[in-house]
Amino acid sequence: MSWKTVLNEIKSSDGVLEVVDARCPNEFRSKRLEELFNEWEKPFWIIINKVDIVPKAFADRSKKFLKENSDAVDVVHVSSKKFYGFWILRRSLKSYFRDNKAKLVVVGFPNVGKSSLINMLAQCTVVSTAPVPGHTKGKQWIRISSKLLLSDTPGVIPKEFASRDWAKILFPDDVEESAFILLEKIKNAEGSNFEELYGFSPEPSEETLERIALKFRFLKKGGEPDTNRAATKLLNDWNNCKLTAWWL
Ligand SMILES: Nc1nc2c(ncn2[C@@H]2O[C@H](COP(=O)(O)OP(=O)(O)O)[C@@H](O)[C@H]2O)c(=O)[nH]1
Ligand SMILES: [Mg+2]
């Protein structure tokens, strides 16, 4: 979906679910989009996804923070992986729209879990997907209640709008440079499972990559640690949620 299409989808919707990553929810908000939601008078919900990989106390604190510091109608905890949060989200949407029909769209940066969320919502509903007459052929809507429809196509916020750091972590040109950026963030986080996973503390240094390489036996031909492979593993562990750390 092109960015222009995303904006048009939002314009023609009745409300938006903005998905963020529970590990650093505030950094994954699009302030730019939230301004547009206000300008276009679209109610929006901030969906804190992946709550299964952060401590509950942190998830509660970030929810409170986002409620106080955004114009979202509501902020909802979800774990698309554990199928947690569907009923709470549904109740929140229903209490806002009452008996009115509404069409909703899901938006967010790459990798926050938009597709997983849509998949969970589709599986949680009895009538999973139903084509709506009069719409582009092939487009499916997920019926989350008798009056609420959700587009099955997520709106991806282009990576150019993310901070440079996140763009580099999600789409690295130089994996080692990106790994250092991630290590720096984890080092300054409130908590993480880094030590548990790798056996030592996160320091943004070449030595850390060497230690990861040795631990997982990523060795080059002469027996040298393959730091490139180590960096790739680190980034993958973050992107597929094995590695966690949290901060507001
Ligand atoms: N632990 C955990 N992982 C999740 C959750 N939702 C998504 N993921 C993982 O996050 C990564 C990105 O998810 P995806 O739905 O593809 O994100 P999208 O790019 O926004 O569509 C995948 O590795 C998912 O398995 C969740 O609630 N909990
Ligand atoms: Mg996706």
PDB file of C-alpha atoms and ligand atoms in Angstrom:
ATOM      1  CA  MET A   1       0.000   0.000   0.000  1.00  0.00           C
ATOM      2  CA  SER A   2       1.482   3.345  -0.973  1.00  0.00           C
ATOM      3  CA  TRP A   3       1.658   6.124   1.579  1.00  0.00           C
ATOM      4  CA  LYS A   4      -0.939   8.101  -0.386  1.00  0.00           C
ATOM      5  CA  THR A   5      -3.279   5.103  -0.253  1.00  0.00           C
ATOM      6  CA  VAL A   6      -2.737   4.836   3.493  1.00  0.00           C
ATOM      7  CA  LEU A   7      -3.704   8.478   3.955  1.00  0.00           C
ATOM      8  CA  ASN A   8      -6.790   8.000   1.783  1.00  0.00           C
ATOM      9  CA  GLU A   9      -7.783   4.908   3.751  1.00  0.00           C
ATOM     10  CA  ILE A  10      -7.503   6.873   6.965  1.00  0.00           C
ATOM     11  CA  LYS A  11      -9.523   9.748   5.498  1.00  0.00           C
ATOM     12  CA  SER A  12     -12.352   7.462   4.484  1.00  0.00           C
ATOM     13  CA  SER A  13     -12.350   5.538   7.775  1.00  0.00           C
ATOM     14  CA  ASP A  14     -14.302   6.248  10.936  1.00  0.00           C
ATOM     15  CA  GLY A  15     -11.392   5.559  13.235  1.00  0.00           C
ATOM     16  CA  VAL A  16      -7.814   4.347  13.430  1.00  0.00           C
ATOM     17  CA  LEU A  17      -5.911   1.788  15.498  1.00  0.00           C
ATOM     18  CA  GLU A  18      -2.337   3.016  15.840  1.00  0.00           C
ATOM     19  CA  VAL A  19      -0.168   0.031  16.784  1.00  0.00           C
ATOM     20  CA  VAL A  20       3.029   0.535  18.797  1.00  0.00           C
ATOM     21  CA  ASP A  21       5.627  -1.869  20.189  1.00  0.00           C
ATOM     22  CA  ALA A  22       5.314  -2.435  23.961  1.00  0.00           C
ATOM     23  CA  ARG A  23       9.088  -2.321  24.392  1.00  0.00           C
ATOM     24  CA  CYS A  24       9.332   1.391  23.580  1.00  0.00           C
ATOM     25  CA  PRO A  25       5.758   2.452  22.845  1.00  0.00           C
ATOM     26  CA  ASN A  26       6.308   6.178  22.796  1.00  0.00           C
ATOM     27  CA  GLU A  27       9.089   5.967  20.195  1.00  0.00           C
ATOM     28  CA  PHE A  28       6.810   4.054  17.850  1.00  0.00           C
ATOM     29  CA  ARG A  29       4.053   6.633  17.787  1.00  0.00           C
ATOM     30  CA  SER A  30       3.723   8.720  14.678  1.00  0.00           C
ATOM     31  CA  LYS A  31       3.186  12.250  15.953  1.00  0.00           C
ATOM     32  CA  ARG A  32       2.775  13.310  12.353  1.00  0.00           C
ATOM     33  CA  LEU A  33      -0.145  10.931  11.841  1.00  0.00           C
ATOM     34  CA  GLU A  34      -1.706  11.775  15.184  1.00  0.00           C
ATOM     35  CA  GLU A  35      -1.823  15.433  14.102  1.00  0.00           C
ATOM     36  CA  LEU A  36      -3.600  14.364  10.938  1.00  0.00           C
ATOM     37  CA  PHE A  37      -6.098  12.272  12.940  1.00  0.00           C
ATOM     38  CA  ASN A  38      -6.956  15.401  14.895  1.00  0.00           C
ATOM     39  CA  GLU A  39      -7.131  17.576  11.805  1.00  0.00           C
ATOM     40  CA  TRP A  40      -9.420  15.080  10.059  1.00  0.00           C
ATOM     41  CA  GLU A  41     -11.377  14.461  13.264  1.00  0.00           C
ATOM     42  CA  LYS A  42     -10.672  10.749  13.289  1.00  0.00           C
ATOM     43  CA  PRO A  43     -10.867   9.105  16.693  1.00  0.00           C
ATOM     44  CA  PHE A  44      -7.832   6.904  17.281  1.00  0.00           C
ATOM     45  CA  TRP A  45      -6.772   4.192  19.696  1.00  0.00           C
ATOM     46  CA  ILE A  46      -3.173   3.472  20.625  1.00  0.00           C
ATOM     47  CA  ILE A  47      -2.680  -0.286  20.682  1.00  0.00           C
ATOM     48  CA  ILE A  48       0.295  -1.316  22.786  1.00  0.00           C
ATOM     49  CA  ASN A  49       1.100  -4.662  21.178  1.00  0.00           C
ATOM     50  CA  LYS A  50       3.563  -7.339  22.398  1.00  0.00           C
ATOM     51  CA  VAL A  51       2.731  -6.763  26.081  1.00  0.00           C
ATOM     52  CA  ASP A  52       3.755 -10.382  26.669  1.00  0.00           C
ATOM     53  CA  ILE A  53       7.440  -9.408  26.414  1.00  0.00           C
ATOM     54  CA  VAL A  54       7.538  -6.537  28.930  1.00  0.00           C
ATOM     55  CA  PRO A  55       6.889  -6.556  32.692  1.00  0.00           C
ATOM     56  CA  LYS A  56       3.314  -5.752  33.652  1.00  0.00           C
ATOM     57  CA  ALA A  57       4.361  -2.789  35.780  1.00  0.00           C
ATOM     58  CA  PHE A  58       6.050  -1.199  32.761  1.00  0.00           C
ATOM     59  CA  ALA A  59       3.084  -1.923  30.488  1.00  0.00           C
ATOM     60  CA  ASP A  60       0.772  -0.264  33.017  1.00  0.00           C
ATOM     61  CA  ARG A  61       3.020   2.751  33.379  1.00  0.00           C
ATOM     62  CA  SER A  62       3.362   3.262  29.627  1.00  0.00           C
ATOM     63  CA  LYS A  63      -0.395   2.959  29.170  1.00  0.00           C
ATOM     64  CA  LYS A  64      -0.958   5.655  31.784  1.00  0.00           C
ATOM     65  CA  PHE A  65       1.721   7.824  30.155  1.00  0.00           C
ATOM     66  CA  LEU A  66       0.185   7.512  26.698  1.00  0.00           C
ATOM     67  CA  LYS A  67      -3.305   8.227  28.026  1.00  0.00           C
ATOM     68  CA  GLU A  68      -2.060  11.414  29.619  1.00  0.00           C
ATOM     69  CA  ASN A  69       0.158  12.479  26.754  1.00  0.00           C
ATOM     70  CA  SER A  70      -1.883  11.804  23.646  1.00  0.00           C
ATOM     71  CA  ASP A  71      -5.309  12.571  22.220  1.00  0.00           C
ATOM     72  CA  ALA A  72      -6.134   8.879  21.812  1.00  0.00           C
ATOM     73  CA  VAL A  73      -9.675   7.882  22.769  1.00  0.00           C
ATOM     74  CA  ASP A  74      -8.142   4.992  24.665  1.00  0.00           C
ATOM     75  CA  VAL A  75      -4.903   3.070  25.053  1.00  0.00           C
ATOM     76  CA  VAL A  76      -5.229  -0.708  25.004  1.00  0.00           C
ATOM     77  CA  HIS A  77      -2.818  -3.533  25.864  1.00  0.00           C
ATOM     78  CA  VAL A  78      -2.698  -6.365  23.371  1.00  0.00           C
ATOM     79  CA  SER A  79      -0.621  -9.451  22.746  1.00  0.00           C
ATOM     80  CA  SER A  80      -1.345 -10.670  19.244  1.00  0.00           C
ATOM     81  CA  LYS A  81       0.811 -13.661  19.938  1.00  0.00           C
ATOM     82  CA  LYS A  82      -1.004 -14.716  23.120  1.00  0.00           C
ATOM     83  CA  PHE A  83      -4.424 -13.664  21.838  1.00  0.00           C
ATOM     84  CA  TYR A  84      -4.741 -11.209  24.681  1.00  0.00           C
ATOM     85  CA  GLY A  85      -6.715  -7.965  24.543  1.00  0.00           C
ATOM     86  CA  PHE A  86      -9.393  -8.630  21.942  1.00  0.00           C
ATOM     87  CA  TRP A  87     -12.376  -8.238  24.266  1.00  0.00           C
ATOM     88  CA  ILE A  88     -10.985  -5.170  25.975  1.00  0.00           C
ATOM     89  CA  LEU A  89     -10.334  -3.519  22.623  1.00  0.00           C
ATOM     90  CA  ARG A  90     -13.753  -4.454  21.331  1.00  0.00           C
ATOM     91  CA  ARG A  91     -15.445  -3.087  24.446  1.00  0.00           C
ATOM     92  CA  SER A  92     -13.542   0.181  24.144  1.00  0.00           C
ATOM     93  CA  LEU A  93     -14.513   0.586  20.473  1.00  0.00           C
ATOM     94  CA  LYS A  94     -18.135  -0.287  21.161  1.00  0.00           C
ATOM     95  CA  SER A  95     -18.428   2.158  24.003  1.00  0.00           C
ATOM     96  CA  TYR A  96     -17.185   4.928  21.708  1.00  0.00           C
ATOM     97  CA  PHE A  97     -19.219   4.147  18.582  1.00  0.00           C
ATOM     98  CA  ARG A  98     -22.338   2.983  20.507  1.00  0.00           C
ATOM     99  CA  ASP A  99     -24.839   1.786  17.940  1.00  0.00           C
ATOM    100  CA  ASN A 100     -23.189   3.472  14.986  1.00  0.00           C
ATOM    101  CA  LYS A 101     -21.550   1.586  12.188  1.00  0.00           C
ATOM    102  CA  ALA A 102     -17.843   2.196  11.885  1.00  0.00           C
ATOM    103  CA  LYS A 103     -14.981   1.184   9.633  1.00  0.00           C
ATOM    104  CA  LEU A 104     -11.554   1.079  11.155  1.00  0.00           C
ATOM    105  CA  VAL A 105      -8.033   0.873   9.826  1.00  0.00           C
ATOM    106  CA  VAL A 106      -4.835  -0.393  11.446  1.00  0.00           C
ATOM    107  CA  VAL A 107      -1.656   1.645  10.996  1.00  0.00           C
ATOM    108  CA  GLY A 108       1.873   1.561  12.369  1.00  0.00           C
ATOM    109  CA  PHE A 109       5.569   1.402  11.631  1.00  0.00           C
ATOM    110  CA  PRO A 110       7.082  -1.762  10.182  1.00  0.00           C
ATOM    111  CA  ASN A 111       7.420  -4.694  12.623  1.00  0.00           C
ATOM    112  CA  VAL A 112       5.170  -3.368  15.423  1.00  0.00           C
ATOM    113  CA  GLY A 113       2.797  -6.290  14.801  1.00  0.00           C
ATOM    114  CA  LYS A 114       0.064  -4.900  12.538  1.00  0.00           C
ATOM    115  CA  SER A 115      -0.355  -8.106  10.553  1.00  0.00           C
ATOM    116  CA  SER A 116      -0.298 -10.214  13.727  1.00  0.00           C
ATOM    117  CA  LEU A 117      -2.954  -7.980  15.281  1.00  0.00           C
ATOM    118  CA  ILE A 118      -5.206  -8.193  12.229  1.00  0.00           C
ATOM    119  CA  ASN A 119      -4.718 -11.937  12.200  1.00  0.00           C
ATOM    120  CA  MET A 120      -5.659 -12.188  15.874  1.00  0.00           C
ATOM    121  CA  LEU A 121      -8.746 -10.026  15.407  1.00  0.00           C
ATOM    122  CA  ALA A 122      -9.816 -12.127  12.429  1.00  0.00           C
ATOM    123  CA  GLN A 123      -9.404 -15.339  14.398  1.00  0.00           C
ATOM    124  CA  CYS A 124     -11.197 -14.010  17.463  1.00  0.00           C
ATOM    125  CA  THR A 125     -14.325 -13.122  15.536  1.00  0.00           C
ATOM    126  CA  VAL A 126     -16.975 -15.670  14.671  1.00  0.00           C
ATOM    127  CA  VAL A 127     -17.657 -14.275  11.215  1.00  0.00           C
ATOM    128  CA  SER A 128     -14.026 -13.763  10.381  1.00  0.00           C
ATOM    129  CA  THR A 129     -13.776 -12.012   7.028  1.00  0.00           C
ATOM    130  CA  ALA A 130     -16.581 -10.856   4.830  1.00  0.00           C
ATOM    131  CA  PRO A 131     -16.320  -8.973   1.565  1.00  0.00           C
ATOM    132  CA  VAL A 132     -18.280  -5.748   1.682  1.00  0.00           C
ATOM    133  CA  PRO A 133     -20.209  -5.001  -1.500  1.00  0.00           C
ATOM    134  CA  GLY A 134     -19.252  -1.868  -3.345  1.00  0.00           C
ATOM    135  CA  HIS A 135     -15.614  -2.030  -2.380  1.00  0.00           C
ATOM    136  CA  THR A 136     -12.534  -2.758  -4.409  1.00  0.00           C
ATOM    137  CA  LYS A 137     -12.577  -6.379  -5.323  1.00  0.00           C
ATOM    138  CA  GLY A 138     -10.365  -8.469  -3.120  1.00  0.00           C
ATOM    139  CA  LYS A 139     -10.462  -6.098  -0.199  1.00  0.00           C
ATOM    140  CA  GLN A 140     -11.671  -7.906   2.879  1.00  0.00           C
ATOM    141  CA  TRP A 141     -13.156  -6.561   6.028  1.00  0.00           C
ATOM    142  CA  ILE A 142     -13.010  -8.247   9.374  1.00  0.00           C
ATOM    143  CA  ARG A 143     -16.240  -7.953  11.283  1.00  0.00           C
ATOM    144  CA  ILE A 144     -15.317  -7.416  14.925  1.00  0.00           C
ATOM    145  CA  SER A 145     -18.906  -6.822  16.021  1.00  0.00           C
ATOM    146  CA  SER A 146     -22.230  -6.407  14.263  1.00  0.00           C
ATOM    147  CA  LYS A 147     -21.453  -2.718  13.635  1.00  0.00           C
ATOM    148  CA  LEU A 148     -17.677  -2.615  13.532  1.00  0.00           C
ATOM    149  CA  LEU A 149     -15.582  -3.462  10.492  1.00  0.00           C
ATOM    150  CA  LEU A 150     -11.828  -3.510  10.292  1.00  0.00           C
ATOM    151  CA  SER A 151      -9.782  -3.329   7.107  1.00  0.00           C
ATOM    152  CA  ASP A 152      -7.648  -6.428   6.651  1.00  0.00           C
ATOM    153  CA  THR A 153      -4.860  -4.427   5.002  1.00  0.00           C
ATOM    154  CA  PRO A 154      -2.553  -2.632   7.409  1.00  0.00           C
ATOM    155  CA  GLY A 155      -1.354   0.880   6.679  1.00  0.00           C
ATOM    156  CA  VAL A 156       2.414   0.918   6.876  1.00  0.00           C
ATOM    157  CA  ILE A 157       4.033   4.151   7.963  1.00  0.00           C
ATOM    158  CA  PRO A 158       7.099   4.531   5.728  1.00  0.00           C
ATOM    159  CA  LYS A 159      10.417   3.977   7.450  1.00  0.00           C
ATOM    160  CA  GLU A 160      11.579   7.473   6.411  1.00  0.00           C
ATOM    161  CA  PHE A 161       9.248   8.824   9.061  1.00  0.00           C
ATOM    162  CA  ALA A 162      10.811   6.734  11.811  1.00  0.00           C
ATOM    163  CA  SER A 163      13.824   8.133  13.641  1.00  0.00           C
ATOM    164  CA  ARG A 164      17.054   7.404  11.766  1.00  0.00           C
ATOM    165  CA  ASP A 165      18.013   4.981  14.532  1.00  0.00           C
ATOM    166  CA  TRP A 166      14.931   2.830  14.130  1.00  0.00           C
ATOM    167  CA  ALA A 167      15.121   2.857  10.365  1.00  0.00           C
ATOM    168  CA  LYS A 168      18.680   1.533  10.699  1.00  0.00           C
ATOM    169  CA  ILE A 169      17.647  -1.180  13.148  1.00  0.00           C
ATOM    170  CA  LEU A 170      14.733  -2.346  11.026  1.00  0.00           C
ATOM    171  CA  PHE A 171      16.419  -2.021   7.641  1.00  0.00           C
ATOM    172  CA  PRO A 172      20.171  -2.084   8.198  1.00  0.00           C
ATOM    173  CA  ASP A 173      22.648  -1.082   5.497  1.00  0.00           C
ATOM    174  CA  ASP A 174      25.562  -1.919   7.736  1.00  0.00           C
ATOM    175  CA  VAL A 175      24.538  -4.604  10.251  1.00  0.00           C
ATOM    176  CA  GLU A 176      27.353  -3.899  12.678  1.00  0.00           C
ATOM    177  CA  GLU A 177      26.596  -0.182  12.819  1.00  0.00           C
ATOM    178  CA  SER A 178      22.901  -1.007  13.360  1.00  0.00           C
ATOM    179  CA  ALA A 179      23.784  -3.514  16.088  1.00  0.00           C
ATOM    180  CA  PHE A 180      25.742  -0.806  17.929  1.00  0.00           C
ATOM    181  CA  ILE A 181      22.749   1.534  17.770  1.00  0.00           C
ATOM    182  CA  LEU A 182      20.540  -1.197  19.220  1.00  0.00           C
ATOM    183  CA  LEU A 183      23.095  -2.080  21.922  1.00  0.00           C
ATOM    184  CA  GLU A 184      23.275   1.574  22.952  1.00  0.00           C
ATOM    185  CA  LYS A 185      19.486   1.664  23.334  1.00  0.00           C
ATOM    186  CA  ILE A 186      19.436  -1.580  25.322  1.00  0.00           C
ATOM    187  CA  LYS A 187      22.272  -0.422  27.549  1.00  0.00           C
ATOM    188  CA  ASN A 188      20.230   2.663  28.478  1.00  0.00           C
ATOM    189  CA  ALA A 189      16.910   0.803  28.799  1.00  0.00           C
ATOM    190  CA  GLU A 190      15.117   0.321  32.107  1.00  0.00           C
ATOM    191  CA  GLY A 191      15.546  -3.425  31.871  1.00  0.00           C
ATOM    192  CA  SER A 192      16.201  -6.178  29.357  1.00  0.00           C
ATOM    193  CA  ASN A 193      16.739  -9.905  28.983  1.00  0.00           C
ATOM    194  CA  PHE A 194      20.047  -9.351  27.191  1.00  0.00           C
ATOM    195  CA  GLU A 195      22.213 -10.965  29.881  1.00  0.00           C
ATOM    196  CA  GLU A 196      19.856 -13.897  30.121  1.00  0.00           C
ATOM    197  CA  LEU A 197      20.126 -14.516  26.377  1.00  0.00           C
ATOM    198  CA  TYR A 198      23.815 -13.891  25.802  1.00  0.00           C
ATOM    199  CA  GLY A 199      25.428 -14.249  29.231  1.00  0.00           C
ATOM    200  CA  PHE A 200      27.028 -10.800  29.587  1.00  0.00           C
ATOM    201  CA  SER A 201      25.965  -7.171  29.696  1.00  0.00           C
ATOM    202  CA  PRO A 202      25.131  -5.073  26.629  1.00  0.00           C
ATOM    203  CA  GLU A 203      27.946  -2.737  25.625  1.00  0.00           C
ATOM    204  CA  PRO A 204      27.972  -1.124  22.207  1.00  0.00           C
ATOM    205  CA  SER A 205      31.390  -2.426  21.234  1.00  0.00           C
ATOM    206  CA  GLU A 206      33.121  -4.694  18.752  1.00  0.00           C
ATOM    207  CA  GLU A 207      33.988  -6.930  21.700  1.00  0.00           C
ATOM    208  CA  THR A 208      30.303  -7.581  22.425  1.00  0.00           C
ATOM    209  CA  LEU A 209      29.801  -8.774  18.858  1.00  0.00           C
ATOM    210  CA  GLU A 210      32.879 -10.984  19.164  1.00  0.00           C
ATOM    211  CA  ARG A 211      31.552 -12.510  22.375  1.00  0.00           C
ATOM    212  CA  ILE A 212      28.175 -13.212  20.764  1.00  0.00           C
ATOM    213  CA  ALA A 213      29.961 -14.775  17.786  1.00  0.00           C
ATOM    214  CA  LEU A 214      32.040 -17.010  20.057  1.00  0.00           C
ATOM    215  CA  LYS A 215      29.046 -18.004  22.175  1.00  0.00           C
ATOM    216  CA  PHE A 216      27.077 -19.130  19.138  1.00  0.00           C
ATOM    217  CA  ARG A 217      30.142 -20.433  17.296  1.00  0.00           C
ATOM    218  CA  PHE A 218      29.852 -18.026  14.404  1.00  0.00           C
ATOM    219  CA  LEU A 219      33.404 -18.426  13.161  1.00  0.00           C
ATOM    220  CA  LYS A 220      35.071 -17.366   9.956  1.00  0.00           C
ATOM    221  CA  LYS A 221      37.380 -19.683   8.035  1.00  0.00           C
ATOM    222  CA  GLY A 222      40.493 -19.064  10.131  1.00  0.00           C
ATOM    223  CA  GLY A 223      38.514 -19.393  13.373  1.00  0.00           C
ATOM    224  CA  GLU A 224      38.027 -15.632  13.761  1.00  0.00           C
ATOM    225  CA  PRO A 225      34.675 -14.596  15.311  1.00  0.00           C
ATOM    226  CA  ASP A 226      32.205 -13.607  12.606  1.00  0.00           C
ATOM    227  CA  THR A 227      30.959 -10.298  14.023  1.00  0.00           C
ATOM    228  CA  ASN A 228      28.794  -9.661  10.993  1.00  0.00           C
ATOM    229  CA  ARG A 229      26.785 -12.792  11.683  1.00  0.00           C
ATOM    230  CA  ALA A 230      26.634 -11.899  15.373  1.00  0.00           C
ATOM    231  CA  ALA A 231      25.253  -8.454  14.528  1.00  0.00           C
ATOM    232  CA  THR A 232      22.658 -10.009  12.250  1.00  0.00           C
ATOM    233  CA  LYS A 233      21.595 -12.396  14.991  1.00  0.00           C
ATOM    234  CA  LEU A 234      21.256  -9.565  17.477  1.00  0.00           C
ATOM    235  CA  LEU A 235      19.075  -7.530  15.114  1.00  0.00           C
ATOM    236  CA  ASN A 236      16.968 -10.600  14.296  1.00  0.00           C
ATOM    237  CA  ASP A 237      16.515 -11.413  17.970  1.00  0.00           C
ATOM    238  CA  TRP A 238      15.210  -7.889  18.501  1.00  0.00           C
ATOM    239  CA  ASN A 239      12.986  -7.857  15.437  1.00  0.00           C
ATOM    240  CA  ASN A 240      11.421 -11.230  16.178  1.00  0.00           C
ATOM    241  CA  CYS A 241      10.966 -10.309  19.844  1.00  0.00           C
ATOM    242  CA  LYS A 242      13.270 -12.844  21.482  1.00  0.00           C
ATOM    243  CA  LEU A 243      15.362  -9.974  22.764  1.00  0.00           C
ATOM    244  CA  THR A 244      13.470  -7.491  24.878  1.00  0.00           C
ATOM    245  CA  ALA A 245      14.226  -4.245  26.687  1.00  0.00           C
ATOM    246  CA  TRP A 246      11.884  -1.495  27.733  1.00  0.00           C
ATOM    247  CA  TRP A 247      11.853   2.250  28.098  1.00  0.00           C
ATOM    248  CA  LEU A 248       9.452   5.133  27.706  1.00  0.00           C
TER     249      LEU A 248
HETATM  250  N1  LIG B   1       6.023 -11.710  21.469  1.00  0.00           N
HETATM  251  C1  LIG B   1       5.221 -11.152  20.582  1.00  0.00           C
HETATM  252  N2  LIG B   1       5.619 -11.029  19.300  1.00  0.00           N
HETATM  253  C2  LIG B   1       4.788 -10.429  18.424  1.00  0.00           C
HETATM  254  C3  LIG B   1       3.507  -9.964  18.785  1.00  0.00           C
HETATM  255  N3  LIG B   1       2.925  -9.416  17.685  1.00  0.00           N
HETATM  256  C4  LIG B   1       3.816  -9.549  16.697  1.00  0.00           C
HETATM  257  N4  LIG B   1       4.933 -10.164  17.119  1.00  0.00           N
HETATM  258  C5  LIG B   1       6.151 -10.471  16.341  1.00  0.00           C
HETATM  259  O1  LIG B   1       6.660  -9.242  15.834  1.00  0.00           O
HETATM  260  C6  LIG B   1       7.191  -9.414  14.511  1.00  0.00           C
HETATM  261  C7  LIG B   1       6.481  -8.464  13.548  1.00  0.00           C
HETATM  262  O2  LIG B   1       5.100  -8.805  13.471  1.00  0.00           O
HETATM  263  P1  LIG B   1       4.213  -8.424  12.179  1.00  0.00           P
HETATM  264  O3  LIG B   1       2.799  -8.735  12.514  1.00  0.00           O
HETATM  265  O4  LIG B   1       4.785  -9.036  10.971  1.00  0.00           O
HETATM  266  O5  LIG B   1       4.427  -6.839  12.143  1.00  0.00           O
HETATM  267  P2  LIG B   1       4.020  -5.782  11.003  1.00  0.00           P
HETATM  268  O6  LIG B   1       5.264  -5.555  10.199  1.00  0.00           O
HETATM  269  O7  LIG B   1       3.638  -4.549  11.762  1.00  0.00           O
HETATM  270  O8  LIG B   1       2.886  -6.342  10.224  1.00  0.00           O
HETATM  271  C8  LIG B   1       6.982 -10.891  14.177  1.00  0.00           C
HETATM  272  O9  LIG B   1       8.176 -11.565  14.482  1.00  0.00           O
HETATM  273  C9  LIG B   1       5.862 -11.319  15.112  1.00  0.00           C
HETATM  274  O10 LIG B   1       5.893 -12.683  15.429  1.00  0.00           O
HETATM  275  C10 LIG B   1       3.086 -10.110  20.165  1.00  0.00           C
HETATM  276  O11 LIG B   1       2.015  -9.723  20.597  1.00  0.00           O
HETATM  277  N5  LIG B   1       3.998 -10.713  20.993  1.00  0.00           N
HETATM  278 MG    MG B   2       2.772  -6.702   8.149  1.00  0.00          MG
END
